Amino acid sequence: MNIHEYQAKALLRSYGAPVSDGRVVLRAEEAKTAAGEMDGPLWVVKAQIHAGGRGKGSFKEADAGEKGGVRLAKSVEEAAEEAKKMLGRTLVTHQTGPAGKTVNRIYIEDGSGIETELYLALLVDRGTSRISFVCSTEGGMDIEEVAASTPEKILSFAVDPVTGYQPYHGRRIAFALGLSGAQVKQCVKLMGQLYQCFVEKDMEMLEINPLIVTDSGDLKCLDAKMGFDGNAIYRHPDIAELRDETEEDPKELAASKYDLNYIALDGEIGCMVNGAGLAMATMDIIKLYGSEPANFLDVGGGATKEKVTEAFKIITSDPQVKGILVNIFGGIMRCDVIAEGVVAAVKEVGLQVPLVVRLEGTNVEKGKEIINSSGLNVIAAENLRDGAEKIVAAVKG
Ligand code: ADP
Ligand code: MG
């Protein structure tokens, strides 16, 4: 689960980390008062969406002005004016995709004088099974670009969970970032605060880009992105409260309401599978036969007819889906329950695309009979390979 920059900064502030003063604004009329609560002489007006690259992004609507999603203002009036131009408009960045995201919240922040922009992140490194600090002197810009063209400029430091964060981690990071004097001390303290926050709140990712050295020589977190482990959210009601459902994929949101393991992808073949391993194998084999999956979906072992119906509806609601592959190996899950769910869903929402069904395992005969007697236009498959071949052929043909 992700949160907005202003929420992440409030959390950082509560851990003592240096961030700028700022106010969040939901309606244009509030912008002037909010900006007026800060002294200036520089205000920064920042669109709040769950995507990076806002500064270099652009708006779809002409009346939003030429500038991106992070704008400098030299007066309270100008700050309010820029906030008004962005609210309700659609911001497109390299992370939003071409559809962009509607800006419903604006963060007005004290402007900082910047000496240098650095990159810093904490993440769970699956390779080492440890929390790692990742840092670079090349902050502010596209870190993916730095990783591609000059990977030697990105350094990473793993923390042993037995010792936890130690001051020497902070010193190493400080030297890697080219800091000196009092900044080293500040860095050691800040890295400790970030590590503590990361661990206590069960984060998956914390990115500060840029971490800056101000014109007075101090460290400051100028941007903040946080991702939390969805499976641990129940332990953090304060974090759960920060969820902004308008930022989430509507299909994934609907799936989460029915407790379905669904991830939207870019391909054209919708998949309904039971078991995460089989779902992965199904996506692989679709690729092997020359197409791309539109989603990952594991309906789980104990799915009911209602749950299957919902899952099928979510798949068909995706305009990118050109064909559907139902691949069930019934163990705990019964094939007849899946068949009933599919038939019920098609009766409700219709079927505009080819549907291939492969059923195997518990109650398979009953399941096949339900499908066969339903009158649905279903292509039956014998096994996983046959299913993949048939759905790819149906979509391509
Ligand atoms: P994004 O990464 O989504 O583009 P950032 O918050 O990193 O958004 O802002 C982009 C750039 O805008 C920063 O690299 C920095 O140069 C500038 N910026 C952001 N916040 C401030 C601020 N409070 N004061 C001065 N400059 C800022
Ligand atoms: Mg940034």
XYZ file of C-alpha atoms and ligand atoms in Angstrom, residues 53-54 140 209-210 223 225, ligand 2:
8
model
C 8.245 12.028 -11.955
C 5.720 14.766 -11.161
C 16.712 14.487 -8.149
C 14.616 11.604 -3.945
C 15.982 14.130 -3.581
C 10.509 14.273 -1.495
C 7.662 7.929 -1.191
Mg 11.295 13.058 -6.375
